[in-house]
XYZ file of C-alpha atoms in Angstrom:
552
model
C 95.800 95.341 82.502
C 98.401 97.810 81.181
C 100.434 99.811 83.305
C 103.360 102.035 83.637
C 106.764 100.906 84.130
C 106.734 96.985 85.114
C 108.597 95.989 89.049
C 111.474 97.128 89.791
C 113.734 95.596 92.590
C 112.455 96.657 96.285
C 114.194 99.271 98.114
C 117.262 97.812 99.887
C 116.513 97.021 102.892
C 119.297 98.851 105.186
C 117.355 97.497 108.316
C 114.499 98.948 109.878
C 115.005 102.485 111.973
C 115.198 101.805 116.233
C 112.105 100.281 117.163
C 109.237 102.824 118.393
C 107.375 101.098 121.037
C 104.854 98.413 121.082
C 100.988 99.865 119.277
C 98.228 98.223 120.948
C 95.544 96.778 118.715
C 93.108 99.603 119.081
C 90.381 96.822 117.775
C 91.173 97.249 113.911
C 92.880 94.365 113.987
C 91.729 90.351 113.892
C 89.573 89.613 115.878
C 90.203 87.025 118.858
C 89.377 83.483 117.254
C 89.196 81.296 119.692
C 85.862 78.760 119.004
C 83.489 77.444 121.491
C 86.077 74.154 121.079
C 88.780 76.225 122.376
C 91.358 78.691 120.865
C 92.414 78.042 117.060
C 95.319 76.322 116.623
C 97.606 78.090 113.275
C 100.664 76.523 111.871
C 103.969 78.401 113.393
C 104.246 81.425 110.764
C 108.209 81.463 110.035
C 108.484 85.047 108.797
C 110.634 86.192 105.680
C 113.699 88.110 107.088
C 114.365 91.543 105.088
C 117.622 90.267 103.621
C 115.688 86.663 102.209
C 112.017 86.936 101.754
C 110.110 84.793 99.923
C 111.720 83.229 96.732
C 110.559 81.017 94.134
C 110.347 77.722 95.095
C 112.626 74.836 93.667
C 110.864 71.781 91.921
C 108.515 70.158 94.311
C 109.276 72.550 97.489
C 107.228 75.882 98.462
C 108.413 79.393 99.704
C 109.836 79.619 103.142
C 106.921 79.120 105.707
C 104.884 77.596 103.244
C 105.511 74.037 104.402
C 102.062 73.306 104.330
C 100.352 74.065 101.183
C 96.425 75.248 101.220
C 93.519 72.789 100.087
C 93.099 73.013 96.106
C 89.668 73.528 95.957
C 87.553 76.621 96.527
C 84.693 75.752 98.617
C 81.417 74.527 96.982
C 78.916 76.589 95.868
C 80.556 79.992 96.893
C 79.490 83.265 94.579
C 81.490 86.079 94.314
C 81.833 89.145 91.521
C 84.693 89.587 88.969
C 85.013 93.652 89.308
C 87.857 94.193 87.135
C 90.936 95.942 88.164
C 90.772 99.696 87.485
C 93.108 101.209 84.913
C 95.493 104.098 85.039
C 93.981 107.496 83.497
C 95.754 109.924 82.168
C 94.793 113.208 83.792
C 95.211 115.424 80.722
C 92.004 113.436 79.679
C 90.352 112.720 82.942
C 91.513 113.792 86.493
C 88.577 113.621 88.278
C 87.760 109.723 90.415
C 84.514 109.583 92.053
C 83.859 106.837 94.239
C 81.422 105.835 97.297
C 83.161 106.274 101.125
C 82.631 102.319 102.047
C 84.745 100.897 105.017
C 83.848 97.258 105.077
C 86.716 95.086 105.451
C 84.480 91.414 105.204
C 86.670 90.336 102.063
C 89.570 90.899 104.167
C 88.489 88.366 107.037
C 86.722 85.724 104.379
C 90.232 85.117 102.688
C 91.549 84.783 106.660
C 89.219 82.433 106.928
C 89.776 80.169 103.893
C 93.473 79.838 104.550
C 93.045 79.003 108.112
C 90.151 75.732 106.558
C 93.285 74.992 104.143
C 91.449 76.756 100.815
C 92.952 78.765 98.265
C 91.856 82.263 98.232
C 89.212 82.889 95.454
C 91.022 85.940 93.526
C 87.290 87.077 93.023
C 86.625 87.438 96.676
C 89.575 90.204 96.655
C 88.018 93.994 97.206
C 91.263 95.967 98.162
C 89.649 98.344 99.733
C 88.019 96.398 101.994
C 91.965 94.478 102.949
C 92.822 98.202 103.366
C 90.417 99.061 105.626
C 90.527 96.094 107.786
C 93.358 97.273 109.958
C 93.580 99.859 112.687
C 96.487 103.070 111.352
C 95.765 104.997 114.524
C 94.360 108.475 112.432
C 94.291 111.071 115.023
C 89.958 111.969 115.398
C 89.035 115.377 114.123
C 88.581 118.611 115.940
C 85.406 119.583 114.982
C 82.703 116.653 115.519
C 80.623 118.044 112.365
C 83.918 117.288 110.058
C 86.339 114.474 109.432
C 90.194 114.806 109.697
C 91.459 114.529 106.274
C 95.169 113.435 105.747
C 97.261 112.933 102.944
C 101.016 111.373 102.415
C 103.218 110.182 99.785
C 105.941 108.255 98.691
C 108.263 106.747 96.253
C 105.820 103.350 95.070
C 106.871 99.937 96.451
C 107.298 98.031 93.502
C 106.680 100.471 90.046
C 109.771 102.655 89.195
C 108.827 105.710 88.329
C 105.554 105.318 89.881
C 104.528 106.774 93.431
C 101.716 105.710 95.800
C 99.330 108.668 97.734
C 97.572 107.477 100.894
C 94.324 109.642 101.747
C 92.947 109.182 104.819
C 89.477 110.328 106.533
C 88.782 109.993 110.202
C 85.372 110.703 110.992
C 84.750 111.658 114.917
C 83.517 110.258 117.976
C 79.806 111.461 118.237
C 77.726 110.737 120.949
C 74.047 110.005 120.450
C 71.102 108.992 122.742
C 68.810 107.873 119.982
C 67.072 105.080 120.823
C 67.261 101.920 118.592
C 64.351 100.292 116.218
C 66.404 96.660 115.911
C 64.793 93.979 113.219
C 66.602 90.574 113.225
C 65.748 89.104 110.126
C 67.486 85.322 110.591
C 67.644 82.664 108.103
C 66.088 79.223 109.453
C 67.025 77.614 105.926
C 68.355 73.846 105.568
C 72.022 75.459 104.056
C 72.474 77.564 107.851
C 72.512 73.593 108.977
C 76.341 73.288 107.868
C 79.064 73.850 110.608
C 78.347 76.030 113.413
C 75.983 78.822 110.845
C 73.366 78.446 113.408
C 75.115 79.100 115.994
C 77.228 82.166 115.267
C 74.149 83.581 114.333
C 72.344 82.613 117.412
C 74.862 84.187 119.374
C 75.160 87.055 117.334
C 71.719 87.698 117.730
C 71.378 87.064 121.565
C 74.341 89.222 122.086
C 72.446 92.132 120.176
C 69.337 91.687 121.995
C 71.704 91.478 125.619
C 73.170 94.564 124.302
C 69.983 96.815 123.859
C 68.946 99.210 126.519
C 65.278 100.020 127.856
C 64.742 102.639 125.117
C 65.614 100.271 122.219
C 63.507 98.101 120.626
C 63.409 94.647 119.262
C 62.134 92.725 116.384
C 62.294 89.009 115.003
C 62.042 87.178 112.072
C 62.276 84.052 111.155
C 62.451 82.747 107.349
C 63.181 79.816 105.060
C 61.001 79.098 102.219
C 58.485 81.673 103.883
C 58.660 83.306 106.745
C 58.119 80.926 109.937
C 54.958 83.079 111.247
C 54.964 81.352 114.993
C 58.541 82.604 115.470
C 58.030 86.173 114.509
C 57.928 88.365 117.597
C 57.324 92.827 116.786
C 58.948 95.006 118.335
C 59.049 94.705 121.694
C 61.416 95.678 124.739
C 64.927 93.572 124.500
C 64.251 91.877 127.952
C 61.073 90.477 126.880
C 61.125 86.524 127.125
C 59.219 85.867 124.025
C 62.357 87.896 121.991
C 64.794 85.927 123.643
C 63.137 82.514 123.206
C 62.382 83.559 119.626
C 66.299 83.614 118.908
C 66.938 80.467 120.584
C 64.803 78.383 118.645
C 66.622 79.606 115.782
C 67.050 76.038 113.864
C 67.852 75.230 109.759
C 64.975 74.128 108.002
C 63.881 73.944 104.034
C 64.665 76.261 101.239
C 65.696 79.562 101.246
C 63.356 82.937 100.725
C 65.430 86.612 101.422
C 62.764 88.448 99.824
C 59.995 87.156 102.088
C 62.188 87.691 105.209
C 63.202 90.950 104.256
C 59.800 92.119 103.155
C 58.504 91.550 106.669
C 61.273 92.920 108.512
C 60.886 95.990 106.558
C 57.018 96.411 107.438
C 57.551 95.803 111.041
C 60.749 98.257 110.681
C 58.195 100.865 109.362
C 55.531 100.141 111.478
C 58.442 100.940 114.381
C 59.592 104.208 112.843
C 56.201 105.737 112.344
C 55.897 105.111 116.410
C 59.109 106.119 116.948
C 60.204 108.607 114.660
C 63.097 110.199 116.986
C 65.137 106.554 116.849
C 67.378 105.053 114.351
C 66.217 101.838 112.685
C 68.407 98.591 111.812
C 67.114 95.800 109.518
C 69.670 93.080 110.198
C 69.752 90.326 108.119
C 71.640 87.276 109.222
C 72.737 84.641 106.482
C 75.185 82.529 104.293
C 73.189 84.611 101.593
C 72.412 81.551 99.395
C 68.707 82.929 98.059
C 66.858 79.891 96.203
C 62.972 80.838 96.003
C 61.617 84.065 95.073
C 63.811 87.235 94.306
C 67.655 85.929 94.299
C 69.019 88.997 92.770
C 70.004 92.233 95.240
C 68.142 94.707 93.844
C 65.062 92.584 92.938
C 65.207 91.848 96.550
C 65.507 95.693 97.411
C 62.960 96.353 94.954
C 60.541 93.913 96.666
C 61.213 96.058 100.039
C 61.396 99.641 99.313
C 62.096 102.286 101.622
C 60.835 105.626 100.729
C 61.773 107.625 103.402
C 65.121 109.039 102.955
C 65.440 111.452 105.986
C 64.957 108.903 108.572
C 65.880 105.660 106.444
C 66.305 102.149 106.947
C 69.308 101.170 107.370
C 69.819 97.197 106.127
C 73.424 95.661 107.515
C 74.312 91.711 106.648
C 76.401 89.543 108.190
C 77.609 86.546 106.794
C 78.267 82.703 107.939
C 79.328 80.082 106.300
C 82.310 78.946 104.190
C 81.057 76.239 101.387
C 77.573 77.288 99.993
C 78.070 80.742 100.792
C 76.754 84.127 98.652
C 78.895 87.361 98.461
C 77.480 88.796 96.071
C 73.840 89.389 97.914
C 75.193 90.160 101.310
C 77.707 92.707 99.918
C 75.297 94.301 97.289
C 72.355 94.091 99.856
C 74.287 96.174 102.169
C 75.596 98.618 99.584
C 72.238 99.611 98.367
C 70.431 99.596 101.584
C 72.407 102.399 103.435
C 74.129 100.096 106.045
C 76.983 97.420 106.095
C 78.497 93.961 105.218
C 80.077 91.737 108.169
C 81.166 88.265 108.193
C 81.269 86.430 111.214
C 83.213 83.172 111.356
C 82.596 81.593 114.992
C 81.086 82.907 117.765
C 83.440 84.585 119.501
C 84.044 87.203 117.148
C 79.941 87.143 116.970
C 80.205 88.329 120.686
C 82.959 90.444 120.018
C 81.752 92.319 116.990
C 77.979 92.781 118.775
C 79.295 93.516 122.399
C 77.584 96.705 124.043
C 80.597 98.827 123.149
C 81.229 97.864 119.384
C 77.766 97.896 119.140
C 76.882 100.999 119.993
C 80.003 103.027 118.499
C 78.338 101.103 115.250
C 74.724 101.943 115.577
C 75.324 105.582 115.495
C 75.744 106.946 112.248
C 77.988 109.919 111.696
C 77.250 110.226 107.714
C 74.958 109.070 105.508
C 75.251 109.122 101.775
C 79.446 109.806 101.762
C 81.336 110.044 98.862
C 84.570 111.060 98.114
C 86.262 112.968 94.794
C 89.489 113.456 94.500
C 90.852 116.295 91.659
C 94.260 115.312 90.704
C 96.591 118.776 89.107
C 97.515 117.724 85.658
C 100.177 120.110 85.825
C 101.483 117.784 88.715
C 100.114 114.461 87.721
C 100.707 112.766 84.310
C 98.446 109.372 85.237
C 96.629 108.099 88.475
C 94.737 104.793 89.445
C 92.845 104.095 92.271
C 93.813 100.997 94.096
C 90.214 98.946 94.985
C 86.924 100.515 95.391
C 86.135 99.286 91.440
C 82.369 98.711 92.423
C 82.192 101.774 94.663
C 83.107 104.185 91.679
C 80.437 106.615 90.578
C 79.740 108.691 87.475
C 81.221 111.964 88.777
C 77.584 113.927 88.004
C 76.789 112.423 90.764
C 78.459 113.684 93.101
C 76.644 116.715 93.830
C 73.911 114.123 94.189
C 72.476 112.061 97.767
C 72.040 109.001 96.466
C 70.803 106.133 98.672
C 73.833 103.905 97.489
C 76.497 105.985 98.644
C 78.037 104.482 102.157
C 76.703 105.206 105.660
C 80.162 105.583 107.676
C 79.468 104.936 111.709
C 80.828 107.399 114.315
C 84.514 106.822 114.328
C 85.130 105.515 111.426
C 88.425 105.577 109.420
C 88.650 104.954 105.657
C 92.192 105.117 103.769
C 92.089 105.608 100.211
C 95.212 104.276 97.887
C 96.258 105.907 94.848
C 99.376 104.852 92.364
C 99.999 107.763 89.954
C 102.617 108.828 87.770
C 103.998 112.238 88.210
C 105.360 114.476 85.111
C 108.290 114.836 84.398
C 110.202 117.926 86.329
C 107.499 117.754 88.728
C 109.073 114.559 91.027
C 111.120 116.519 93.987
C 109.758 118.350 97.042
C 106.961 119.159 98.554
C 103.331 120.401 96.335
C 99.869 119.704 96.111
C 98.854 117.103 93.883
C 95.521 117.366 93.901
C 91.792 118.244 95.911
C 89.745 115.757 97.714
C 86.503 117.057 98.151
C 83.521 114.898 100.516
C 79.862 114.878 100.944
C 77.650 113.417 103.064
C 73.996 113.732 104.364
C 74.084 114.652 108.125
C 72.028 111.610 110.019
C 70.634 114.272 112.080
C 69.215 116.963 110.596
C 68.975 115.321 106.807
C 71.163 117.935 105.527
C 73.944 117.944 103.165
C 77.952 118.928 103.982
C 80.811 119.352 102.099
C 84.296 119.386 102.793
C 87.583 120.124 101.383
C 91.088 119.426 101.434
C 94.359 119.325 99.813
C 96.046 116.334 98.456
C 100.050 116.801 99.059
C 103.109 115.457 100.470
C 107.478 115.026 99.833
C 107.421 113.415 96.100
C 110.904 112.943 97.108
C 109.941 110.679 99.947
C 111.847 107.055 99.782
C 108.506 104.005 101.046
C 110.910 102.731 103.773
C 110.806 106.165 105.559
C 107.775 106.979 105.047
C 105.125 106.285 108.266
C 104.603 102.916 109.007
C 101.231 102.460 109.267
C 101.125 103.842 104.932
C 103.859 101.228 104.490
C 101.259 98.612 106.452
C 97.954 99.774 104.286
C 100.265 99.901 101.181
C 101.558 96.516 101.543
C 97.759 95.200 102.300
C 96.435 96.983 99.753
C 98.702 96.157 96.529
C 99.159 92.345 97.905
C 95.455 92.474 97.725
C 95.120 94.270 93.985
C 98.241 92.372 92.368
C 96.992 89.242 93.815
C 93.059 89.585 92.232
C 94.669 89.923 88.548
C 94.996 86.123 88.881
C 91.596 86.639 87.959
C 91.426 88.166 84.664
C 88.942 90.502 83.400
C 88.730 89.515 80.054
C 87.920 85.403 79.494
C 91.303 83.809 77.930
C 93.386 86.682 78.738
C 96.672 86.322 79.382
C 97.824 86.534 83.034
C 100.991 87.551 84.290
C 101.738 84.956 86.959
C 105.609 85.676 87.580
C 105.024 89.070 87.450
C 102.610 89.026 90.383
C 104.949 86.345 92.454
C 107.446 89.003 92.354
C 105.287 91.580 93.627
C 103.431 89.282 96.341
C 107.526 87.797 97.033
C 108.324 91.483 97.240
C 105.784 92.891 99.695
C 106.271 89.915 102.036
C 109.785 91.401 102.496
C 108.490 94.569 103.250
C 106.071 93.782 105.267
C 108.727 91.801 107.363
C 110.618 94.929 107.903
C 107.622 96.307 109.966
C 107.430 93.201 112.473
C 109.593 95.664 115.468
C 107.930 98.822 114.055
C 104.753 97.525 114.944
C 105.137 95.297 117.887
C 103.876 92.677 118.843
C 100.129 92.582 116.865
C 97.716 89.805 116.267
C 96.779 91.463 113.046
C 100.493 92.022 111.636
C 100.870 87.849 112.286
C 97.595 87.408 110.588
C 98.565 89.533 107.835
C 102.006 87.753 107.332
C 99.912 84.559 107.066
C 97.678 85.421 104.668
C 100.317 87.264 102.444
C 102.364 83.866 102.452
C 99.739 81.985 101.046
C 98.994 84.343 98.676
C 102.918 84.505 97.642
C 102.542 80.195 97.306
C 99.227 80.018 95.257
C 101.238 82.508 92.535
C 104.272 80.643 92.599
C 102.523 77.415 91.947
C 100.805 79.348 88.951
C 103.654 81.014 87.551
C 105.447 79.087 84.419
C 108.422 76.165 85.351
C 111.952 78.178 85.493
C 112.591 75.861 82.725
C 115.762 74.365 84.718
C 116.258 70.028 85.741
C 115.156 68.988 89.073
């Protein structure tokens, strides 16, 4: 992909500022992972001090805390979608970016997962977006509860002289809601849920659902492999009802592997639920390594085989995924995109307990906006070229904007989403404080069924140097252009030409940077997680990037 000016040489590093005191993780960060065998067990991370960082590696050694290089294979049988990376625009031409308000973060926590089983991060598997919004920046919650707190920064960029990077954030509120819940487990009994522990993270995520429910919610189970196993489907019924409970526990792998069918039921017992209980909010859960081999394999074949045509009390389909080898992105993502809900992945069941506890649970069962989309209006006065970092299969046609479209996101009560932006201001325009640009949202109120808008201004200090700039930007920046630079290893063109040591610089860069926050932050299972991954992201381009050319 083209770009403006290539990396320039990090800001020096002058030490960080006195230390602000220790953040708690307010639950945006990693999960716990310890396994019904006991806590995991990493390799000691040996950070990369400010002043060293990662460098490239000598003939036959790796980067510092890299002793242990990752597995060379990618798993078997694992699908995920080439997006592309977006290009910059100039705004003379176009200044207008459209895109869908999604906050998943599961591509985030399935490259955790890979490095931690010794594999090598499929650049594929990368959404930035999703990295991005994996971590907790502590936005302050709104005033209003009908509106979201919308901020904006910016700052000289990281790595592109000349370049600067904009950080929009959107906090939607706390809402409370007594709605009761219409909850369809849709589980897959197929042979491929036999490997590792599948079963029984979704066992226990299930159970922990059902545990979770209170007398005015409702429960439903399915059952499907090839077909749908008939003697284990229970309707709704109340969550402390035996038969539910024993349903889930006899969840067991067995033959081939039919979505469509399980879907198709959950959906007509989801219906069947709503038309008895129109004032409650309905979930179609489906629970999976998402490896479809009979019937419909495709997403929207599969959607198309379930419709829901009620769009002002809808369905709202969320996936979670299990599984390393023999495991299908691409469904469980795209399912979840076009069925107004969202995409987890669970890797053992702890974090199945933690994710479905009463508390997460609930805060995640009540919708705050359906249908949200964001579009941002950069000033070509101001701005000479922008590019959106991430969200390249979450961009929309901007007509369609003004329109509610099922596939826009459903954002959850509470929800944060941070937008990045690298752009290229014009010349004279490159000191002090102005607006940039207009972000404007819209959503469909869960409520009422009725459509809001909101505005706000997109400014900040163009003088402002990254290594002053708020700490939690510098953490979402770093996340967020390790995770873009490091999916061009993927290219989106077949046989094009890949720029290897250019993106071990900019991985080797950002792991100094994000070493620099270690005391700003405290003392955070998600910063060491972070530092982890971004290492063996840093080796797998340094083993790709051409031989220095120099004798061992």
């Amino acid at each position: 992909m083209a770009r403006p000016p290539g990396p320039a040489p990090p800001p020096a590093a002058g030490g960080p500022p006195a230390a602000a005191e220790p953040v708690a993780d307010a639950g945006g960060g990693v999960a716990g992972r310890a396994t019904d065998d006991g806590p995991s067990v990493a390799e000691p991370l040996a950070i990369p001090t400010p002043e060293t960082g990662p460098v490239a590696p000598q003939a036959g050694k790796h980067p510092p805390g890299l002793d242990h290089p990752p597995r060379p294979p990618q798993p078997a049988a694992t699908t995920f979608e080439n997006y592309g990376r977006t290009p910059f625009v100039e705004a003379s031409t176009d200044a207008i970016s459209t895109f869908s308000l999604d906050a998943d973060r599961t591509s985030y926590f399935l490259a955790l997962t890979w490095v931690r089983n010794g594999y090598t991060v499929e650049p594929d598997s990368v959404r930035a977006e999703e990295w991005i919004n994996a971590f907790d920046y502590g936005y302050a919650l709104p005033g209003d509860d009908r509106r979201f707190a919308v901020t904006s920064e910016v700052a000289r960029h990281p790595l592109e002289a000349g370049q600067h990077l904009v950080r929009i954030a959107l906090q939607a509120p706390e809402v409370r809601d007594d709605a009761p819940l219409n909850v369809t487990l849709v589980l897959d009994a197929s042979g491929s849920m036999g490997q590792g522990n599948r079963v029984a993270i979704a066992r226990e995520a299930a159970e922990t659902i059902r545990r979770s429910l209170g007398a005015r919610d409702r429960i439903a189970v399915v059952h499907f492999t090839g077909d749908v196993l008939d003697a284990y489907t229970i309707e709704h019924s109340a969550p402390g009802d035996e038969d539910v409970a024993s349903s889930i526990g006899r969840l067991a792998p067995h033959g081939s592997t039919n979505v469509q069918a399980g879907l198709d039921l959950g959906v007509r017992l989801a219906a069947a639920a709503r038309l008895e209980r129109p004032g409650a909010y309905n979930y179609v859960i489906l629970m999976s390594d998402g490896v479809a081999n009979v019937d419909a394999t495709d997403p929207f074949a599969i959607l198309e085989g379930a419709p829901d045509s009620d769009s002002a009390n809808p369905l709202r389909l969320i996936t979670i995924g299990v599984g390393i080898e023999n495991y299908n992105d691409v469904l469980l993502e795209q399912l979840a995109q076009h069925g107004n809900g969202w995409y987890r992945y669970l890797d053992d069941a702890a974090q199945a307990r933690e994710t479905f506890r009463r508390e997460s649970w609930l805060a995640l069962s009540t919708p705050f906006a359906d249908q949200a989309r964001a579009q941002v209006r950069w000033d070509p006065a101001v701005v000479q070229a922008w590019r959106i970092v991430g969200y390249e299969n979450r961009i929309t046609p901007d007509h369609t904007f003004e329109q509610d479209r099922r596939e826009f996101s459903e954002l959850p009560s509470g929800t944060a989403t941070t937008v990045l932006y690298e752009i290229v201001l014009n010349e004279g325009a490159r000191d002090g404080s102005a607006r940039l640009g207009r972000v404007d949202l819209r959503w469909v109120d869960p409520s009422s069924g009725e459509s809001r808008s909101q505005s706000a201004e997109v400014r900040g200090y163009r003088d402002a140097s990254f290594a002053g700039s708020d700490r939690y930007f510098r953490l979402a920046a770093i996340v967020g252009l390790a995770a873009d630079r490091y999916s061009a290893l993927s290219p989106q063109v077949e046989n094009q030409a890949v720029d290897h040591a250019g993106i071990f610089d900019d991985l080797s860069a950002l792991s100094r940077e994000l070493a620099v926050l270690r005391e700003l932050l405290g003392s955070l299972e998600a910063y060491d997680d972070a530092q982890f991954l971004l290492n063996r992201l840093t080796q797998v381009a340094a083993e790709r990037a051409p031989a220095s050319g120099y004798s061992r």
